[in-house]
Structure formats: C-alpha cells, structure tokens
C-alpha cells in the first residue's frame, strides 16, 4: 500500500520555489553590491552574471565560451577534512 499526501508535496514544491527565488534575489543583490564596490574603486568595466548549476562545470563553460584568460577564485576556509569530503570548486577548476 502507498499513501501519498499530494497537498504536502504541493506545499513542498512551492516552498522549494520560494527558496530558489530567495537565493536568486540574494545573489543578484550581492553581485550589484560587488559591482558598485568595484566601480567605486575606479574599475571602468564591470560585468556580472548569476548562473545556476554545478559551480565547477558552469565556471569552466563560461570561461571557455568567453575566452577567459584568467580565473581568480576565493576560498571559503574549510578544514582539510571538509575539503576532502566535500571537494573544492577551486581545486577542480
């Protein structure tokens, strides 16, 4: 016997959509702040993109399509164990 609560599934789908919207809106806000900071420091040409997907694949694909010469990445400061278990985007790129 299977019991499926469609109402809960519908609520979960709506919640997931809300969370996705929140992350997109937050990402756009962070990018705008970074652009403004760069311009305020005299950088003439600033472009940003918010791209969803696997970080390693998306960074490499963007770099290939846009003929990027250099990629500079920050590091989160994870422990060696976290890096071993979770991996590191910067190491993969």
JSON list of N, CA and C in Angstrom, two decimals, residues 43-91:
[
{"chain": "A", "resi": 43, "resn": "UNK", "atom": "N", "xyz": [37.26, 50.83, -11.12]},
{"chain": "A", "resi": 43, "resn": "UNK", "atom": "CA", "xyz": [37.22, 49.84, -12.19]},
{"chain": "A", "resi": 43, "resn": "UNK", "atom": "C", "xyz": [36.23, 50.33, -13.24]},
{"chain": "A", "resi": 44, "resn": "UNK", "atom": "N", "xyz": [36.69, 50.44, -14.49]},
{"chain": "A", "resi": 44, "resn": "UNK", "atom": "CA", "xyz": [35.87, 51.02, -15.56]},
{"chain": "A", "resi": 44, "resn": "UNK", "atom": "C", "xyz": [34.82, 50.06, -16.10]},
{"chain": "A", "resi": 45, "resn": "UNK", "atom": "N", "xyz": [35.22, 48.83, -16.36]},
{"chain": "A", "resi": 45, "resn": "UNK", "atom": "CA", "xyz": [34.32, 47.87, -16.98]},
{"chain": "A", "resi": 45, "resn": "UNK", "atom": "C", "xyz": [34.02, 46.75, -15.99]},
{"chain": "A", "resi": 46, "resn": "UNK", "atom": "N", "xyz": [32.78, 46.67, -15.55]},
{"chain": "A", "resi": 46, "resn": "UNK", "atom": "CA", "xyz": [32.36, 45.64, -14.60]},
{"chain": "A", "resi": 46, "resn": "UNK", "atom": "C", "xyz": [31.14, 44.92, -15.16]},
{"chain": "A", "resi": 47, "resn": "UNK", "atom": "N", "xyz": [31.23, 43.61, -15.24]},
{"chain": "A", "resi": 47, "resn": "UNK", "atom": "CA", "xyz": [30.10, 42.79, -15.66]},
{"chain": "A", "resi": 47, "resn": "UNK", "atom": "C", "xyz": [29.94, 41.66, -14.65]},
{"chain": "A", "resi": 48, "resn": "UNK", "atom": "N", "xyz": [28.72, 41.25, -14.43]},
{"chain": "A", "resi": 48, "resn": "UNK", "atom": "CA", "xyz": [28.49, 40.12, -13.53]},
{"chain": "A", "resi": 48, "resn": "UNK", "atom": "C", "xyz": [27.41, 39.23, -14.12]},
{"chain": "A", "resi": 49, "resn": "UNK", "atom": "N", "xyz": [27.42, 37.98, -13.71]},
{"chain": "A", "resi": 49, "resn": "UNK", "atom": "CA", "xyz": [26.41, 37.02, -14.16]},
{"chain": "A", "resi": 49, "resn": "UNK", "atom": "C", "xyz": [26.02, 36.18, -12.95]},
{"chain": "A", "resi": 50, "resn": "UNK", "atom": "N", "xyz": [24.76, 35.86, -12.86]},
{"chain": "A", "resi": 50, "resn": "UNK", "atom": "CA", "xyz": [24.27, 34.90, -11.87]},
{"chain": "A", "resi": 50, "resn": "UNK", "atom": "C", "xyz": [23.90, 33.65, -12.65]},
{"chain": "A", "resi": 51, "resn": "UNK", "atom": "N", "xyz": [24.65, 32.59, -12.45]},
{"chain": "A", "resi": 51, "resn": "UNK", "atom": "CA", "xyz": [24.46, 31.36, -13.22]},
{"chain": "A", "resi": 51, "resn": "UNK", "atom": "C", "xyz": [24.15, 30.23, -12.26]},
{"chain": "A", "resi": 52, "resn": "UNK", "atom": "N", "xyz": [23.12, 29.46, -12.56]},
{"chain": "A", "resi": 52, "resn": "UNK", "atom": "CA", "xyz": [22.74, 28.33, -11.71]},
{"chain": "A", "resi": 52, "resn": "UNK", "atom": "C", "xyz": [23.28, 27.05, -12.31]},
{"chain": "A", "resi": 53, "resn": "UNK", "atom": "N", "xyz": [23.69, 26.13, -11.45]},
{"chain": "A", "resi": 53, "resn": "UNK", "atom": "CA", "xyz": [24.18, 24.84, -11.90]},
{"chain": "A", "resi": 53, "resn": "UNK", "atom": "C", "xyz": [25.36, 24.38, -11.08]},
{"chain": "A", "resi": 54, "resn": "UNK", "atom": "N", "xyz": [26.03, 23.36, -11.56]},
{"chain": "A", "resi": 54, "resn": "UNK", "atom": "CA", "xyz": [27.22, 22.85, -10.89]},
{"chain": "A", "resi": 54, "resn": "UNK", "atom": "C", "xyz": [28.32, 23.90, -11.02]},
{"chain": "A", "resi": 55, "resn": "UNK", "atom": "N", "xyz": [28.85, 24.41, -9.90]},
{"chain": "A", "resi": 55, "resn": "UNK", "atom": "CA", "xyz": [29.81, 25.51, -9.96]},
{"chain": "A", "resi": 55, "resn": "UNK", "atom": "C", "xyz": [31.02, 25.23, -10.86]},
{"chain": "A", "resi": 56, "resn": "UNK", "atom": "N", "xyz": [31.64, 24.07, -10.70]},
{"chain": "A", "resi": 56, "resn": "UNK", "atom": "CA", "xyz": [32.82, 23.76, -11.50]},
{"chain": "A", "resi": 56, "resn": "UNK", "atom": "C", "xyz": [32.50, 23.76, -12.99]},
{"chain": "A", "resi": 57, "resn": "UNK", "atom": "N", "xyz": [31.46, 23.06, -13.37]},
{"chain": "A", "resi": 57, "resn": "UNK", "atom": "CA", "xyz": [31.09, 22.98, -14.79]},
{"chain": "A", "resi": 57, "resn": "UNK", "atom": "C", "xyz": [30.71, 24.34, -15.34]},
{"chain": "A", "resi": 58, "resn": "UNK", "atom": "N", "xyz": [29.95, 25.11, -14.58]},
{"chain": "A", "resi": 58, "resn": "UNK", "atom": "CA", "xyz": [29.49, 26.42, -15.06]},
{"chain": "A", "resi": 58, "resn": "UNK", "atom": "C", "xyz": [30.64, 27.41, -15.20]},
{"chain": "A", "resi": 59, "resn": "UNK", "atom": "N", "xyz": [31.57, 27.40, -14.26]},
{"chain": "A", "resi": 59, "resn": "UNK", "atom": "CA", "xyz": [32.73, 28.30, -14.35]},
{"chain": "A", "resi": 59, "resn": "UNK", "atom": "C", "xyz": [33.58, 27.95, -15.57]},
{"chain": "A", "resi": 60, "resn": "UNK", "atom": "N", "xyz": [33.85, 26.67, -15.75]},
{"chain": "A", "resi": 60, "resn": "UNK", "atom": "CA", "xyz": [34.68, 26.25, -16.89]},
{"chain": "A", "resi": 60, "resn": "UNK", "atom": "C", "xyz": [33.98, 26.53, -18.22]},
{"chain": "A", "resi": 61, "resn": "UNK", "atom": "N", "xyz": [32.67, 26.29, -18.27]},
{"chain": "A", "resi": 61, "resn": "UNK", "atom": "CA", "xyz": [31.92, 26.55, -19.51]},
{"chain": "A", "resi": 61, "resn": "UNK", "atom": "C", "xyz": [31.90, 28.05, -19.82]},
{"chain": "A", "resi": 62, "resn": "UNK", "atom": "N", "xyz": [31.68, 28.88, -18.81]},
{"chain": "A", "resi": 62, "resn": "UNK", "atom": "CA", "xyz": [31.68, 30.33, -19.00]},
{"chain": "A", "resi": 62, "resn": "UNK", "atom": "C", "xyz": [33.05, 30.79, -19.49]},
{"chain": "A", "resi": 63, "resn": "UNK", "atom": "N", "xyz": [34.10, 30.28, -18.87]},
{"chain": "A", "resi": 63, "resn": "UNK", "atom": "CA", "xyz": [35.46, 30.66, -19.26]},
{"chain": "A", "resi": 63, "resn": "UNK", "atom": "C", "xyz": [35.75, 30.27, -20.71]},
{"chain": "A", "resi": 64, "resn": "UNK", "atom": "N", "xyz": [35.31, 29.08, -21.11]},
{"chain": "A", "resi": 64, "resn": "UNK", "atom": "CA", "xyz": [35.55, 28.62, -22.48]},
{"chain": "A", "resi": 64, "resn": "UNK", "atom": "C", "xyz": [34.77, 29.49, -23.47]},
{"chain": "A", "resi": 65, "resn": "UNK", "atom": "N", "xyz": [33.49, 29.70, -23.22]},
{"chain": "A", "resi": 65, "resn": "UNK", "atom": "CA", "xyz": [32.65, 30.47, -24.14]},
{"chain": "A", "resi": 65, "resn": "UNK", "atom": "C", "xyz": [33.12, 31.92, -24.28]},
{"chain": "A", "resi": 66, "resn": "UNK", "atom": "N", "xyz": [33.65, 32.47, -23.21]},
{"chain": "A", "resi": 66, "resn": "UNK", "atom": "CA", "xyz": [34.04, 33.89, -23.22]},
{"chain": "A", "resi": 66, "resn": "UNK", "atom": "C", "xyz": [35.54, 34.10, -23.37]},
{"chain": "A", "resi": 67, "resn": "UNK", "atom": "N", "xyz": [36.26, 33.04, -23.71]},
{"chain": "A", "resi": 67, "resn": "UNK", "atom": "CA", "xyz": [37.71, 33.10, -23.92]},
{"chain": "A", "resi": 67, "resn": "UNK", "atom": "C", "xyz": [38.42, 33.82, -22.78]},
{"chain": "A", "resi": 68, "resn": "UNK", "atom": "N", "xyz": [38.12, 33.38, -21.56]},
{"chain": "A", "resi": 68, "resn": "UNK", "atom": "CA", "xyz": [38.70, 33.98, -20.35]},
{"chain": "A", "resi": 68, "resn": "UNK", "atom": "C", "xyz": [40.15, 33.54, -20.22]},
{"chain": "A", "resi": 69, "resn": "UNK", "atom": "N", "xyz": [41.04, 34.52, -19.97]},
{"chain": "A", "resi": 69, "resn": "UNK", "atom": "CA", "xyz": [42.46, 34.23, -19.83]},
{"chain": "A", "resi": 69, "resn": "UNK", "atom": "C", "xyz": [42.85, 33.82, -18.42]},
{"chain": "A", "resi": 70, "resn": "UNK", "atom": "N", "xyz": [42.12, 34.33, -17.42]},
{"chain": "A", "resi": 70, "resn": "UNK", "atom": "CA", "xyz": [42.49, 34.06, -16.04]},
{"chain": "A", "resi": 70, "resn": "UNK", "atom": "C", "xyz": [41.24, 33.96, -15.18]},
{"chain": "A", "resi": 71, "resn": "UNK", "atom": "N", "xyz": [41.25, 33.03, -14.25]},
{"chain": "A", "resi": 71, "resn": "UNK", "atom": "CA", "xyz": [40.17, 32.88, -13.29]},
{"chain": "A", "resi": 71, "resn": "UNK", "atom": "C", "xyz": [40.76, 33.06, -11.91]},
{"chain": "A", "resi": 72, "resn": "UNK", "atom": "N", "xyz": [40.22, 33.98, -11.15]},
{"chain": "A", "resi": 72, "resn": "UNK", "atom": "CA", "xyz": [40.67, 34.22, -9.78]},
{"chain": "A", "resi": 72, "resn": "UNK", "atom": "C", "xyz": [39.52, 33.83, -8.86]},
{"chain": "A", "resi": 73, "resn": "UNK", "atom": "N", "xyz": [39.81, 32.95, -7.92]},
{"chain": "A", "resi": 73, "resn": "UNK", "atom": "CA", "xyz": [38.75, 32.45, -7.04]},
{"chain": "A", "resi": 73, "resn": "UNK", "atom": "C", "xyz": [39.18, 32.59, -5.58]},
{"chain": "A", "resi": 74, "resn": "UNK", "atom": "N", "xyz": [38.19, 32.83, -4.74]},
{"chain": "A", "resi": 74, "resn": "UNK", "atom": "CA", "xyz": [38.43, 32.86, -3.30]},
{"chain": "A", "resi": 74, "resn": "UNK", "atom": "C", "xyz": [38.27, 31.47, -2.72]},
{"chain": "A", "resi": 75, "resn": "UNK", "atom": "N", "xyz": [38.54, 31.38, -1.45]},
{"chain": "A", "resi": 75, "resn": "UNK", "atom": "CA", "xyz": [38.41, 30.10, -0.75]},
{"chain": "A", "resi": 75, "resn": "UNK", "atom": "C", "xyz": [37.58, 30.33, 0.51]},
{"chain": "A", "resi": 76, "resn": "UNK", "atom": "N", "xyz": [36.72, 29.38, 0.83]},
{"chain": "A", "resi": 76, "resn": "UNK", "atom": "CA", "xyz": [35.82, 29.51, 1.97]},
{"chain": "A", "resi": 76, "resn": "UNK", "atom": "C", "xyz": [36.50, 29.32, 3.31]},
{"chain": "A", "resi": 77, "resn": "UNK", "atom": "N", "xyz": [37.63, 28.71, 3.34]},
{"chain": "A", "resi": 77, "resn": "UNK", "atom": "CA", "xyz": [38.29, 28.45, 4.62]},
{"chain": "A", "resi": 77, "resn": "UNK", "atom": "C", "xyz": [37.79, 27.18, 5.28]},
{"chain": "A", "resi": 78, "resn": "UNK", "atom": "N", "xyz": [37.51, 26.16, 4.48]},
{"chain": "A", "resi": 78, "resn": "UNK", "atom": "CA", "xyz": [37.07, 24.89, 5.05]},
{"chain": "A", "resi": 78, "resn": "UNK", "atom": "C", "xyz": [38.26, 24.14, 5.62]},
{"chain": "A", "resi": 79, "resn": "UNK", "atom": "N", "xyz": [37.98, 23.23, 6.50]},
{"chain": "A", "resi": 79, "resn": "UNK", "atom": "CA", "xyz": [39.04, 22.42, 7.09]},
{"chain": "A", "resi": 79, "resn": "UNK", "atom": "C", "xyz": [39.52, 21.41, 6.05]},
{"chain": "A", "resi": 80, "resn": "UNK", "atom": "N", "xyz": [40.71, 20.84, 6.26]},
{"chain": "A", "resi": 80, "resn": "UNK", "atom": "CA", "xyz": [41.19, 19.81, 5.32]},
{"chain": "A", "resi": 80, "resn": "UNK", "atom": "C", "xyz": [40.21, 18.63, 5.20]},
{"chain": "A", "resi": 81, "resn": "UNK", "atom": "N", "xyz": [39.57, 18.26, 6.31]},
{"chain": "A", "resi": 81, "resn": "UNK", "atom": "CA", "xyz": [38.62, 17.15, 6.27]},
{"chain": "A", "resi": 81, "resn": "UNK", "atom": "C", "xyz": [37.39, 17.52, 5.44]},
{"chain": "A", "resi": 82, "resn": "UNK", "atom": "N", "xyz": [36.87, 18.74, 5.62]},
{"chain": "A", "resi": 82, "resn": "UNK", "atom": "CA", "xyz": [35.72, 19.18, 4.83]},
{"chain": "A", "resi": 82, "resn": "UNK", "atom": "C", "xyz": [36.07, 19.22, 3.34]},
{"chain": "A", "resi": 83, "resn": "UNK", "atom": "N", "xyz": [37.27, 19.71, 3.03]},
{"chain": "A", "resi": 83, "resn": "UNK", "atom": "CA", "xyz": [37.71, 19.76, 1.63]},
{"chain": "A", "resi": 83, "resn": "UNK", "atom": "C", "xyz": [37.81, 18.35, 1.06]},
{"chain": "A", "resi": 84, "resn": "UNK", "atom": "N", "xyz": [38.32, 17.42, 1.84]},
{"chain": "A", "resi": 84, "resn": "UNK", "atom": "CA", "xyz": [38.45, 16.03, 1.39]},
{"chain": "A", "resi": 84, "resn": "UNK", "atom": "C", "xyz": [37.07, 15.41, 1.15]},
{"chain": "A", "resi": 85, "resn": "UNK", "atom": "N", "xyz": [36.14, 15.63, 2.07]},
{"chain": "A", "resi": 85, "resn": "UNK", "atom": "CA", "xyz": [34.82, 15.03, 1.98]},
{"chain": "A", "resi": 85, "resn": "UNK", "atom": "C", "xyz": [33.92, 15.71, 0.95]},
{"chain": "A", "resi": 86, "resn": "UNK", "atom": "N", "xyz": [33.95, 17.05, 0.94]},
{"chain": "A", "resi": 86, "resn": "UNK", "atom": "CA", "xyz": [33.04, 17.81, 0.08]},
{"chain": "A", "resi": 86, "resn": "UNK", "atom": "C", "xyz": [33.66, 18.22, -1.25]},
{"chain": "A", "resi": 87, "resn": "UNK", "atom": "N", "xyz": [34.97, 18.23, -1.31]},
{"chain": "A", "resi": 87, "resn": "UNK", "atom": "CA", "xyz": [35.63, 18.68, -2.52]},
{"chain": "A", "resi": 87, "resn": "UNK", "atom": "C", "xyz": [35.79, 20.19, -2.51]},
{"chain": "A", "resi": 88, "resn": "UNK", "atom": "N", "xyz": [36.55, 20.68, -3.46]},
{"chain": "A", "resi": 88, "resn": "UNK", "atom": "CA", "xyz": [36.80, 22.10, -3.55]},
{"chain": "A", "resi": 88, "resn": "UNK", "atom": "C", "xyz": [36.61, 22.55, -4.99]},
{"chain": "A", "resi": 89, "resn": "UNK", "atom": "N", "xyz": [35.71, 23.51, -5.19]},
{"chain": "A", "resi": 89, "resn": "UNK", "atom": "CA", "xyz": [35.47, 24.01, -6.55]},
{"chain": "A", "resi": 89, "resn": "UNK", "atom": "C", "xyz": [36.75, 24.59, -7.11]},
{"chain": "A", "resi": 90, "resn": "UNK", "atom": "N", "xyz": [37.48, 25.36, -6.31]},
{"chain": "A", "resi": 90, "resn": "UNK", "atom": "CA", "xyz": [38.70, 25.99, -6.82]},
{"chain": "A", "resi": 90, "resn": "UNK", "atom": "C", "xyz": [39.74, 24.94, -7.23]},
{"chain": "A", "resi": 91, "resn": "UNK", "atom": "N", "xyz": [39.83, 23.85, -6.51]},
{"chain": "A", "resi": 91, "resn": "UNK", "atom": "CA", "xyz": [40.76, 22.78, -6.90]},
{"chain": "A", "resi": 91, "resn": "UNK", "atom": "C", "xyz": [40.32, 22.12, -8.20]}
]
